[in-house]
PDB file of C-alpha atoms in Angstrom:
ATOM      1  CA  MET I 245     -11.247  -7.247 -17.016  1.00  0.00           C
ATOM      2  CA  ALA I 246     -11.798  -6.062 -13.484  1.00  0.00           C
ATOM      3  CA  THR I 247     -10.780  -2.981 -11.727  1.00  0.00           C
ATOM      4  CA  TYR I 248      -9.447  -3.144  -7.975  1.00  0.00           C
ATOM      5  CA  ALA I 249      -9.739  -0.262  -5.928  1.00  0.00           C
ATOM      6  CA  ILE I 250      -6.822  -0.300  -3.262  1.00  0.00           C
ATOM      7  CA  GLY I 251      -6.104   1.641  -0.122  1.00  0.00           C
ATOM      8  CA  ASP I 252      -3.741   3.646   1.318  1.00  0.00           C
ATOM      9  CA  LEU I 253      -0.234   2.088   0.912  1.00  0.00           C
ATOM     10  CA  GLN I 254       2.235   4.339   2.457  1.00  0.00           C
ATOM     11  CA  GLY I 255       5.380   2.619   1.249  1.00  0.00           C
ATOM     12  CA  CYS I 256       4.103  -0.570   2.016  1.00  0.00           C
ATOM     13  CA  HIS I 257       5.602  -2.297  -1.080  1.00  0.00           C
ATOM     14  CA  GLU I 258       5.579  -5.976   0.360  1.00  0.00           C
ATOM     15  CA  ALA I 259       2.052  -5.923   1.332  1.00  0.00           C
ATOM     16  CA  PHE I 260       1.016  -4.409  -2.005  1.00  0.00           C
ATOM     17  CA  GLN I 261       3.084  -7.421  -3.741  1.00  0.00           C
ATOM     18  CA  GLN I 262       0.965  -9.867  -1.632  1.00  0.00           C
ATOM     19  CA  LEU I 263      -2.270  -8.186  -2.449  1.00  0.00           C
ATOM     20  CA  THR I 264      -1.820  -7.953  -6.495  1.00  0.00           C
ATOM     21  CA  GLU I 265      -0.991 -11.553  -6.175  1.00  0.00           C
ATOM     22  CA  LEU I 266      -3.940 -12.504  -4.138  1.00  0.00           C
ATOM     23  CA  ILE I 267      -6.554 -10.535  -6.372  1.00  0.00           C
ATOM     24  CA  GLY I 268      -4.535 -12.257  -9.513  1.00  0.00           C
ATOM     25  CA  PHE I 269      -3.819  -8.687 -11.089  1.00  0.00           C
ATOM     26  CA  ASN I 270      -3.300  -9.053 -14.962  1.00  0.00           C
ATOM     27  CA  VAL I 271      -1.416  -5.796 -16.064  1.00  0.00           C
ATOM     28  CA  THR I 272      -2.790  -6.633 -19.593  1.00  0.00           C
ATOM     29  CA  LYS I 273      -6.330  -6.926 -18.730  1.00  0.00           C
ATOM     30  CA  ASP I 274      -7.019  -5.238 -15.033  1.00  0.00           C
ATOM     31  CA  LYS I 275      -7.019  -1.717 -13.729  1.00  0.00           C
ATOM     32  CA  LEU I 276      -5.919  -0.665 -10.249  1.00  0.00           C
ATOM     33  CA  TRP I 277      -7.534   2.471  -8.871  1.00  0.00           C
ATOM     34  CA  LEU I 278      -5.197   3.844  -5.968  1.00  0.00           C
ATOM     35  CA  VAL I 279      -6.404   6.190  -3.331  1.00  0.00           C
ATOM     36  CA  GLY I 280      -3.507   8.201  -2.766  1.00  0.00           C
ATOM     37  CA  ASP I 281      -0.611   8.195  -0.096  1.00  0.00           C
ATOM     38  CA  ILE I 282       1.571   5.981  -2.134  1.00  0.00           C
ATOM     39  CA  VAL I 283       4.606   6.660  -0.196  1.00  0.00           C
ATOM     40  CA  ASN I 284       6.014   7.531   3.320  1.00  0.00           C
ATOM     41  CA  ARG I 285       6.008   6.026   6.605  1.00  0.00           C
ATOM     42  CA  GLY I 286       6.596   2.995   5.353  1.00  0.00           C
ATOM     43  CA  THR I 287       9.859   1.191   4.090  1.00  0.00           C
ATOM     44  CA  GLY I 288       9.114   0.437   0.412  1.00  0.00           C
ATOM     45  CA  SER I 289       8.238   4.136  -1.032  1.00  0.00           C
ATOM     46  CA  LEU I 290      10.968   3.760  -3.564  1.00  0.00           C
ATOM     47  CA  PRO I 291      10.080   0.528  -5.228  1.00  0.00           C
ATOM     48  CA  LEU I 292       6.360   1.215  -5.092  1.00  0.00           C
ATOM     49  CA  LEU I 293       6.782   4.336  -7.010  1.00  0.00           C
ATOM     50  CA  ARG I 294       8.731   2.707  -9.676  1.00  0.00           C
ATOM     51  CA  PHE I 295       6.365  -0.079  -9.838  1.00  0.00           C
ATOM     52  CA  ILE I 296       3.197   2.100 -10.192  1.00  0.00           C
ATOM     53  CA  MET I 297       4.938   4.369 -13.001  1.00  0.00           C
ATOM     54  CA  LYS I 298       5.499   1.319 -15.088  1.00  0.00           C
ATOM     55  CA  LEU I 299       2.125   0.406 -14.808  1.00  0.00           C
ATOM     56  CA  GLY I 300       1.043   3.305 -17.180  1.00  0.00           C
ATOM     57  CA  ASP I 301      -2.840   3.122 -17.955  1.00  0.00           C
ATOM     58  CA  SER I 302      -3.090   0.161 -15.764  1.00  0.00           C
ATOM     59  CA  ALA I 303      -3.294   2.024 -12.961  1.00  0.00           C
ATOM     60  CA  VAL I 304      -5.096   5.197 -11.946  1.00  0.00           C
ATOM     61  CA  LEU I 305      -3.745   7.113  -8.919  1.00  0.00           C
ATOM     62  CA  VAL I 306      -5.104  10.266  -7.106  1.00  0.00           C
ATOM     63  CA  LEU I 307      -2.718  12.058  -5.029  1.00  0.00           C
ATOM     64  CA  GLY I 308      -2.492  12.065  -1.376  1.00  0.00           C
ATOM     65  CA  ASN I 309      -1.428  14.310   1.363  1.00  0.00           C
ATOM     66  CA  HIS I 310       1.804  12.355   1.699  1.00  0.00           C
ATOM     67  CA  ASP I 311       2.365  12.317  -1.708  1.00  0.00           C
ATOM     68  CA  LEU I 312       2.229  16.072  -1.922  1.00  0.00           C
ATOM     69  CA  HIS I 313       4.649  16.438   1.199  1.00  0.00           C
ATOM     70  CA  LEU I 314       7.101  14.518  -0.823  1.00  0.00           C
ATOM     71  CA  LEU I 315       7.081  16.863  -3.568  1.00  0.00           C
ATOM     72  CA  LEU I 316       7.416  20.214  -0.994  1.00  0.00           C
ATOM     73  CA  VAL I 317      10.308  18.232   0.832  1.00  0.00           C
ATOM     74  CA  ALA I 318      12.002  17.555  -2.788  1.00  0.00           C
ATOM     75  CA  GLU I 319      11.520  21.385  -3.424  1.00  0.00           C
ATOM     76  CA  GLY I 320      12.810  22.223  -0.309  1.00  0.00           C
ATOM     77  CA  PHE I 321       9.582  24.113   1.124  1.00  0.00           C
ATOM     78  CA  ALA I 322       9.144  21.694   3.726  1.00  0.00           C
ATOM     79  CA  GLN I 323      11.000  19.432   6.325  1.00  0.00           C
ATOM     80  CA  GLN I 324      10.712  15.629   6.657  1.00  0.00           C
ATOM     81  CA  ARG I 325       8.765  15.002   9.703  1.00  0.00           C
ATOM     82  CA  SER I 326       9.201  12.366  12.424  1.00  0.00           C
ATOM     83  CA  GLY I 327       8.680   8.842  10.955  1.00  0.00           C
ATOM     84  CA  ASP I 328       8.760  10.154   7.279  1.00  0.00           C
ATOM     85  CA  THR I 329      10.986   7.532   4.800  1.00  0.00           C
ATOM     86  CA  LEU I 330      11.356   9.998   1.691  1.00  0.00           C
ATOM     87  CA  GLN I 331      14.954   9.944   1.911  1.00  0.00           C
ATOM     88  CA  GLU I 332      15.463   6.938  -0.445  1.00  0.00           C
ATOM     89  CA  ILE I 333      13.508   8.756  -2.954  1.00  0.00           C
ATOM     90  CA  LEU I 334      15.269  11.723  -2.603  1.00  0.00           C
ATOM     91  CA  GLU I 335      18.721  10.051  -3.203  1.00  0.00           C
ATOM     92  CA  ALA I 336      17.469   7.909  -6.210  1.00  0.00           C
ATOM     93  CA  PRO I 337      19.120   8.068  -9.296  1.00  0.00           C
ATOM     94  CA  ASP I 338      15.837   8.425 -11.033  1.00  0.00           C
ATOM     95  CA  ARG I 339      14.288  10.958  -8.576  1.00  0.00           C
ATOM     96  CA  LYS I 340      13.604  13.696 -11.328  1.00  0.00           C
ATOM     97  CA  THR I 341      11.912  11.236 -13.216  1.00  0.00           C
ATOM     98  CA  LEU I 342       9.576   9.882 -10.453  1.00  0.00           C
ATOM     99  CA  LEU I 343       8.868  13.427  -9.107  1.00  0.00           C
ATOM    100  CA  SER I 344       7.784  14.643 -12.189  1.00  0.00           C
ATOM    101  CA  TRP I 345       5.710  11.553 -12.750  1.00  0.00           C
ATOM    102  CA  LEU I 346       4.390  12.310  -9.684  1.00  0.00           C
ATOM    103  CA  ARG I 347       3.378  15.852 -10.473  1.00  0.00           C
ATOM    104  CA  GLN I 348       1.389  14.755 -13.491  1.00  0.00           C
ATOM    105  CA  GLN I 349      -1.212  12.409 -11.584  1.00  0.00           C
ATOM    106  CA  ARG I 350      -4.760  13.298 -10.851  1.00  0.00           C
ATOM    107  CA  LEU I 351      -6.305  15.007  -7.593  1.00  0.00           C
ATOM    108  CA  PHE I 352      -9.694  13.357  -8.227  1.00  0.00           C
ATOM    109  CA  TYR I 353     -11.233  10.813 -10.823  1.00  0.00           C
ATOM    110  CA  ALA I 354     -14.626   9.890 -11.976  1.00  0.00           C
ATOM    111  CA  GLU I 355     -15.772   7.219 -14.145  1.00  0.00           C
ATOM    112  CA  ASP I 356     -19.295   5.710 -14.589  1.00  0.00           C
ATOM    113  CA  GLU I 357     -20.985   5.741 -11.404  1.00  0.00           C
ATOM    114  CA  TYR I 358     -17.741   5.849  -9.336  1.00  0.00           C
ATOM    115  CA  ALA I 359     -15.266   8.864  -8.183  1.00  0.00           C
ATOM    116  CA  LEU I 360     -11.982   8.533  -6.959  1.00  0.00           C
ATOM    117  CA  VAL I 361     -10.602  10.731  -4.299  1.00  0.00           C
ATOM    118  CA  HIS I 362      -7.802  10.691  -1.463  1.00  0.00           C
ATOM    119  CA  ALA I 363      -9.732  11.994   1.360  1.00  0.00           C
ATOM    120  CA  GLY I 364     -13.301  13.440   0.449  1.00  0.00           C
ATOM    121  CA  LEU I 365     -15.334  15.753  -1.079  1.00  0.00           C
ATOM    122  CA  LEU I 366     -17.101  19.140   0.738  1.00  0.00           C
ATOM    123  CA  PRO I 367     -20.921  18.921   0.920  1.00  0.00           C
ATOM    124  CA  SER I 368     -21.742  21.375  -2.019  1.00  0.00           C
ATOM    125  CA  TRP I 369     -19.620  19.939  -4.638  1.00  0.00           C
ATOM    126  CA  HIS I 370     -21.243  17.664  -7.120  1.00  0.00           C
ATOM    127  CA  ILE I 371     -19.218  15.180  -9.259  1.00  0.00           C
ATOM    128  CA  ALA I 372     -18.723  17.537 -12.640  1.00  0.00           C
ATOM    129  CA  GLN I 373     -17.868  20.267 -10.242  1.00  0.00           C
ATOM    130  CA  ALA I 374     -15.317  18.469  -8.290  1.00  0.00           C
ATOM    131  CA  ALA I 375     -13.646  17.165 -11.556  1.00  0.00           C
ATOM    132  CA  GLU I 376     -13.578  20.661 -12.867  1.00  0.00           C
ATOM    133  CA  LEU I 377     -11.893  22.008  -9.269  1.00  0.00           C
ATOM    134  CA  ALA I 378      -9.447  19.288  -9.352  1.00  0.00           C
ATOM    135  CA  GLN I 379      -8.293  20.104 -12.904  1.00  0.00           C
ATOM    136  CA  GLU I 380      -7.719  23.733 -11.749  1.00  0.00           C
ATOM    137  CA  VAL I 381      -4.833  22.536  -9.528  1.00  0.00           C
ATOM    138  CA  GLU I 382      -3.910  19.827 -11.861  1.00  0.00           C
ATOM    139  CA  THR I 383      -3.014  22.230 -14.297  1.00  0.00           C
ATOM    140  CA  VAL I 384      -1.049  24.367 -12.124  1.00  0.00           C
ATOM    141  CA  LEU I 385       0.810  21.423 -10.566  1.00  0.00           C
ATOM    142  CA  ARG I 386       1.925  19.948 -13.971  1.00  0.00           C
ATOM    143  CA  GLY I 387       2.912  23.459 -15.422  1.00  0.00           C
ATOM    144  CA  GLU I 388       6.241  25.724 -15.144  1.00  0.00           C
ATOM    145  CA  LYS I 389       5.111  27.484 -12.068  1.00  0.00           C
ATOM    146  CA  TYR I 390       3.982  24.574  -9.965  1.00  0.00           C
ATOM    147  CA  HIS I 391       6.756  25.537  -7.515  1.00  0.00           C
ATOM    148  CA  GLU I 392       4.901  28.595  -6.533  1.00  0.00           C
ATOM    149  CA  LEU I 393       1.657  26.410  -5.634  1.00  0.00           C
ATOM    150  CA  LEU I 394       3.760  24.055  -3.541  1.00  0.00           C
ATOM    151  CA  LEU I 395       5.193  27.382  -1.618  1.00  0.00           C
ATOM    152  CA  ARG I 396       1.782  28.443  -1.005  1.00  0.00           C
ATOM    153  CA  MET I 397       0.109  25.182  -0.340  1.00  0.00           C
ATOM    154  CA  TYR I 398       0.387  24.318   3.378  1.00  0.00           C
ATOM    155  CA  GLY I 399      -2.306  26.014   5.485  1.00  0.00           C
ATOM    156  CA  ASP I 400      -5.807  25.328   7.079  1.00  0.00           C
ATOM    157  CA  GLU I 401      -7.330  28.636   5.953  1.00  0.00           C
ATOM    158  CA  PRO I 402      -9.677  29.313   4.358  1.00  0.00           C
ATOM    159  CA  ASN I 403     -11.554  26.547   5.766  1.00  0.00           C
ATOM    160  CA  CYS I 404     -14.761  26.568   3.581  1.00  0.00           C
ATOM    161  CA  TRP I 405     -15.585  26.494   0.096  1.00  0.00           C
ATOM    162  CA  SER I 406     -16.910  29.933  -1.554  1.00  0.00           C
ATOM    163  CA  ASP I 407     -17.296  30.165  -5.632  1.00  0.00           C
ATOM    164  CA  ASN I 408     -15.868  33.755  -5.025  1.00  0.00           C
ATOM    165  CA  LEU I 409     -12.510  32.399  -3.735  1.00  0.00           C
ATOM    166  CA  GLU I 410      -9.386  33.063  -6.310  1.00  0.00           C
ATOM    167  CA  GLY I 411      -5.625  32.523  -6.556  1.00  0.00           C
ATOM    168  CA  TYR I 412      -3.908  30.380  -4.118  1.00  0.00           C
ATOM    169  CA  ASP I 413      -6.610  30.327  -1.372  1.00  0.00           C
ATOM    170  CA  ARG I 414      -9.089  28.672  -4.023  1.00  0.00           C
ATOM    171  CA  LEU I 415      -6.384  25.949  -4.999  1.00  0.00           C
ATOM    172  CA  ARG I 416      -5.904  25.584  -1.308  1.00  0.00           C
ATOM    173  CA  VAL I 417      -9.243  24.948  -0.085  1.00  0.00           C
ATOM    174  CA  ILE I 418      -9.527  22.269  -3.242  1.00  0.00           C
ATOM    175  CA  ILE I 419      -6.263  20.490  -2.228  1.00  0.00           C
ATOM    176  CA  ASN I 420      -7.233  20.423   1.503  1.00  0.00           C
ATOM    177  CA  ALA I 421     -10.660  18.968   0.838  1.00  0.00           C
ATOM    178  CA  MET I 422      -9.291  16.300  -1.708  1.00  0.00           C
ATOM    179  CA  THR I 423      -6.207  15.404   0.311  1.00  0.00           C
ATOM    180  CA  ARG I 424      -6.867  16.071   3.985  1.00  0.00           C
ATOM    181  CA  LEU I 425     -10.644  16.120   4.842  1.00  0.00           C
ATOM    182  CA  ARG I 426     -12.221  13.901   7.456  1.00  0.00           C
ATOM    183  CA  ILE I 427     -14.823  15.898   9.196  1.00  0.00           C
ATOM    184  CA  CYS I 428     -16.749  19.012   8.680  1.00  0.00           C
ATOM    185  CA  THR I 429     -19.830  21.106   9.709  1.00  0.00           C
ATOM    186  CA  PRO I 430     -23.174  20.358   8.021  1.00  0.00           C
ATOM    187  CA  ASP I 431     -22.468  23.400   5.628  1.00  0.00           C
ATOM    188  CA  GLY I 432     -19.013  22.447   4.793  1.00  0.00           C
ATOM    189  CA  ARG I 433     -16.637  24.036   7.315  1.00  0.00           C
ATOM    190  CA  MET I 434     -13.294  21.729   7.633  1.00  0.00           C
ATOM    191  CA  GLU I 435     -11.708  20.732  10.754  1.00  0.00           C
ATOM    192  CA  PHE I 436      -8.407  19.114  10.189  1.00  0.00           C
ATOM    193  CA  SER I 437      -6.758  17.961  13.252  1.00  0.00           C
ATOM    194  CA  TYR I 438      -9.519  15.373  14.246  1.00  0.00           C
ATOM    195  CA  LYS I 439      -8.295  11.802  13.212  1.00  0.00           C
ATOM    196  CA  GLY I 440     -10.239   9.805  15.618  1.00  0.00           C
ATOM    197  CA  GLN I 441     -13.300   7.340  15.105  1.00  0.00           C
ATOM    198  CA  PRO I 442     -16.564   8.726  14.081  1.00  0.00           C
ATOM    199  CA  ARG I 443     -18.185   8.013  17.528  1.00  0.00           C
ATOM    200  CA  THR I 444     -15.915  10.659  18.995  1.00  0.00           C
ATOM    201  CA  ILE I 445     -16.420  13.586  16.485  1.00  0.00           C
ATOM    202  CA  PRO I 446     -16.447  16.899  18.130  1.00  0.00           C
ATOM    203  CA  SER I 447     -19.672  18.461  18.739  1.00  0.00           C
ATOM    204  CA  GLY I 448     -21.129  20.410  15.562  1.00  0.00           C
ATOM    205  CA  TYR I 449     -19.296  18.191  12.849  1.00  0.00           C
ATOM    206  CA  LEU I 450     -19.841  14.925  11.229  1.00  0.00           C
ATOM    207  CA  PRO I 451     -18.053  12.744   8.476  1.00  0.00           C
ATOM    208  CA  TRP I 452     -17.959  14.801   5.236  1.00  0.00           C
ATOM    209  CA  PHE I 453     -19.835  12.012   3.554  1.00  0.00           C
ATOM    210  CA  GLU I 454     -22.628  12.029   6.202  1.00  0.00           C
ATOM    211  CA  ALA I 455     -23.421  16.038   5.397  1.00  0.00           C
ATOM    212  CA  PRO I 456     -27.086  16.127   4.686  1.00  0.00           C
ATOM    213  CA  GLN I 457     -28.196  16.736   1.105  1.00  0.00           C
ATOM    214  CA  ARG I 458     -24.271  15.885  -0.036  1.00  0.00           C
ATOM    215  CA  ALA I 459     -24.157  16.868  -3.729  1.00  0.00           C
ATOM    216  CA  SER I 460     -21.936  14.099  -4.754  1.00  0.00           C
ATOM    217  CA  SER I 461     -23.871  11.283  -3.452  1.00  0.00           C
ATOM    218  CA  SER I 462     -25.288  10.573  -6.759  1.00  0.00           C
ATOM    219  CA  ALA I 463     -22.051   8.582  -7.165  1.00  0.00           C
ATOM    220  CA  THR I 464     -20.170   5.948  -5.023  1.00  0.00           C
ATOM    221  CA  VAL I 465     -17.111   7.935  -3.842  1.00  0.00           C
ATOM    222  CA  VAL I 466     -13.968   5.660  -3.317  1.00  0.00           C
ATOM    223  CA  PHE I 467     -11.554   7.240  -0.781  1.00  0.00           C
ATOM    224  CA  GLY I 468      -8.973   6.522   1.943  1.00  0.00           C
ATOM    225  CA  HIS I 469      -6.666   8.570   4.569  1.00  0.00           C
ATOM    226  CA  TRP I 470      -8.953   8.065   7.534  1.00  0.00           C
ATOM    227  CA  SER I 471      -7.587   4.780   8.951  1.00  0.00           C
ATOM    228  CA  ALA I 472      -9.563   5.165  12.226  1.00  0.00           C
ATOM    229  CA  LEU I 473     -12.681   4.726  10.089  1.00  0.00           C
ATOM    230  CA  GLY I 474     -11.729   1.598   8.680  1.00  0.00           C
ATOM    231  CA  LEU I 475     -13.370  -0.237   5.960  1.00  0.00           C
ATOM    232  CA  GLN I 476     -16.832   0.981   4.719  1.00  0.00           C
ATOM    233  CA  VAL I 477     -18.733  -0.587   2.081  1.00  0.00           C
ATOM    234  CA  ARG I 478     -22.012   1.386   1.660  1.00  0.00           C
ATOM    235  CA  ASP I 479     -24.339   2.296  -1.173  1.00  0.00           C
ATOM    236  CA  ASN I 480     -22.408   5.430  -1.920  1.00  0.00           C
ATOM    237  CA  ILE I 481     -19.139   5.113  -0.344  1.00  0.00           C
ATOM    238  CA  LEU I 482     -16.163   2.887  -0.150  1.00  0.00           C
ATOM    239  CA  ALA I 483     -13.561   3.914   2.562  1.00  0.00           C
ATOM    240  CA  LEU I 484     -10.534   1.661   1.927  1.00  0.00           C
ATOM    241  CA  ASP I 485      -7.784   3.104   4.475  1.00  0.00           C
ATOM    242  CA  THR I 486      -7.685  -0.072   6.851  1.00  0.00           C
ATOM    243  CA  GLY I 487      -4.532   0.925   8.675  1.00  0.00           C
ATOM    244  CA  CYS I 488      -1.884  -1.475   6.811  1.00  0.00           C
ATOM    245  CA  LEU I 489       0.861   1.065   8.000  1.00  0.00           C
ATOM    246  CA  TRP I 490      -0.392   0.725  11.565  1.00  0.00           C
ATOM    247  CA  GLY I 491      -0.641  -3.285  11.522  1.00  0.00           C
ATOM    248  CA  GLY I 492      -4.126  -3.450   9.994  1.00  0.00           C
ATOM    249  CA  GLN I 493      -4.849  -4.729   6.493  1.00  0.00           C
ATOM    250  CA  LEU I 494      -4.144  -3.748   3.213  1.00  0.00           C
ATOM    251  CA  THR I 495      -7.583  -3.780   1.231  1.00  0.00           C
ATOM    252  CA  ALA I 496      -8.674  -4.057  -2.288  1.00  0.00           C
ATOM    253  CA  ILE I 497     -12.345  -3.993  -3.482  1.00  0.00           C
ATOM    254  CA  ARG I 498     -13.595  -5.320  -7.060  1.00  0.00           C
ATOM    255  CA  LEU I 499     -15.522  -2.517  -7.935  1.00  0.00           C
ATOM    256  CA  GLU I 500     -17.620  -4.763 -10.395  1.00  0.00           C
ATOM    257  CA  ASP I 501     -19.056  -6.955  -7.640  1.00  0.00           C
ATOM    258  CA  ARG I 502     -17.721  -5.108  -4.544  1.00  0.00           C
ATOM    259  CA  ARG I 503     -15.918  -8.308  -3.526  1.00  0.00           C
ATOM    260  CA  VAL I 504     -13.447  -7.419  -0.713  1.00  0.00           C
ATOM    261  CA  PHE I 505      -9.631  -8.852  -0.735  1.00  0.00           C
ATOM    262  CA  GLN I 506      -7.184  -8.064   2.386  1.00  0.00           C
ATOM    263  CA  VAL I 507      -3.570  -9.018   3.669  1.00  0.00           C
ATOM    264  CA  PRO I 508      -2.530  -8.426   6.980  1.00  0.00           C
ATOM    265  CA  CYS I 509       0.246  -6.058   7.269  1.00  0.00           C
ATOM    266  CA  ALA I 510       3.286  -5.852   9.802  1.00  0.00           C
ATOM    267  CA  ARG I 511       2.870  -2.577  12.262  1.00  0.00           C
ATOM    268  CA  ARG I 512       5.555  -0.108  11.327  1.00  0.00           C
ATOM    269  CA  SER I 513       7.811   1.528  14.053  1.00  0.00           C
ATOM    270  CA  VAL I 514       6.456   4.882  13.512  1.00  0.00           C
ATOM    271  CA  ALA I 515       4.739   7.455  16.003  1.00  0.00           C
ATOM    272  CA  ALA I 516       1.162   7.139  15.776  1.00  0.00           C
ATOM    273  CA  SER I 517       0.890  10.696  16.319  1.00  0.00           C
ATOM    274  CA  GLN I 518       2.068  11.479  12.767  1.00  0.00           C
ATOM    275  CA  ARG I 519      -0.661  10.153  11.081  1.00  0.00           C
TER     276      ARG I 519
END
């Protein structure tokens, strides 16, 4: 039995098939940990969703910003953006089943010494706290009032955490950190516009995982979202977005021995500004 964590798929179904063949994935014995952004920008979002849904307990998925964007578009709370490739899902006969399944997925997952999240964690959040905060969002997203959460989800404010936050401001900060975060100030103020490489980060900010005395450093956090960061295999982080959508690679890492597996990807004809 092995557990393979895999980076952002973004509808790259063909590369995903090649990678699972490369690692010899056995659905009856192995597990896949998927860092989110299953859908959008690539051409195979629909078959990917269908396949991963059928994996059942053999796959652990945390939601990414593109997955949440699909839910918003499906409810009519957002428009498709330039480069989006969601229409096939929206017109699928099993649309309702797929979207309902997607809403049931996690925002954060922790097991043994590993934690799985799409983007990042704020410096003050320890692993148990992050799990509790994610569950607050998951409970609403899975419940009858999920429409209200989706309607109020977009926005960059508040841009930092406070235990005193309530209501949708509280949920928005949790969602933004776990699905959009790349850089923040040492005390956890998030900045969402920067998508470049670490060496050109604006003054006063740093990668979220380099914040001093980060409370989640006791675990190895597995994440994606930041394609310009590239593959990072360190003691307490595994960054797995290696830009498959942009002609890079699709990456898997076997958690038991940290062996890396990669397949090359064809560049998609989408606007780089829409990452």
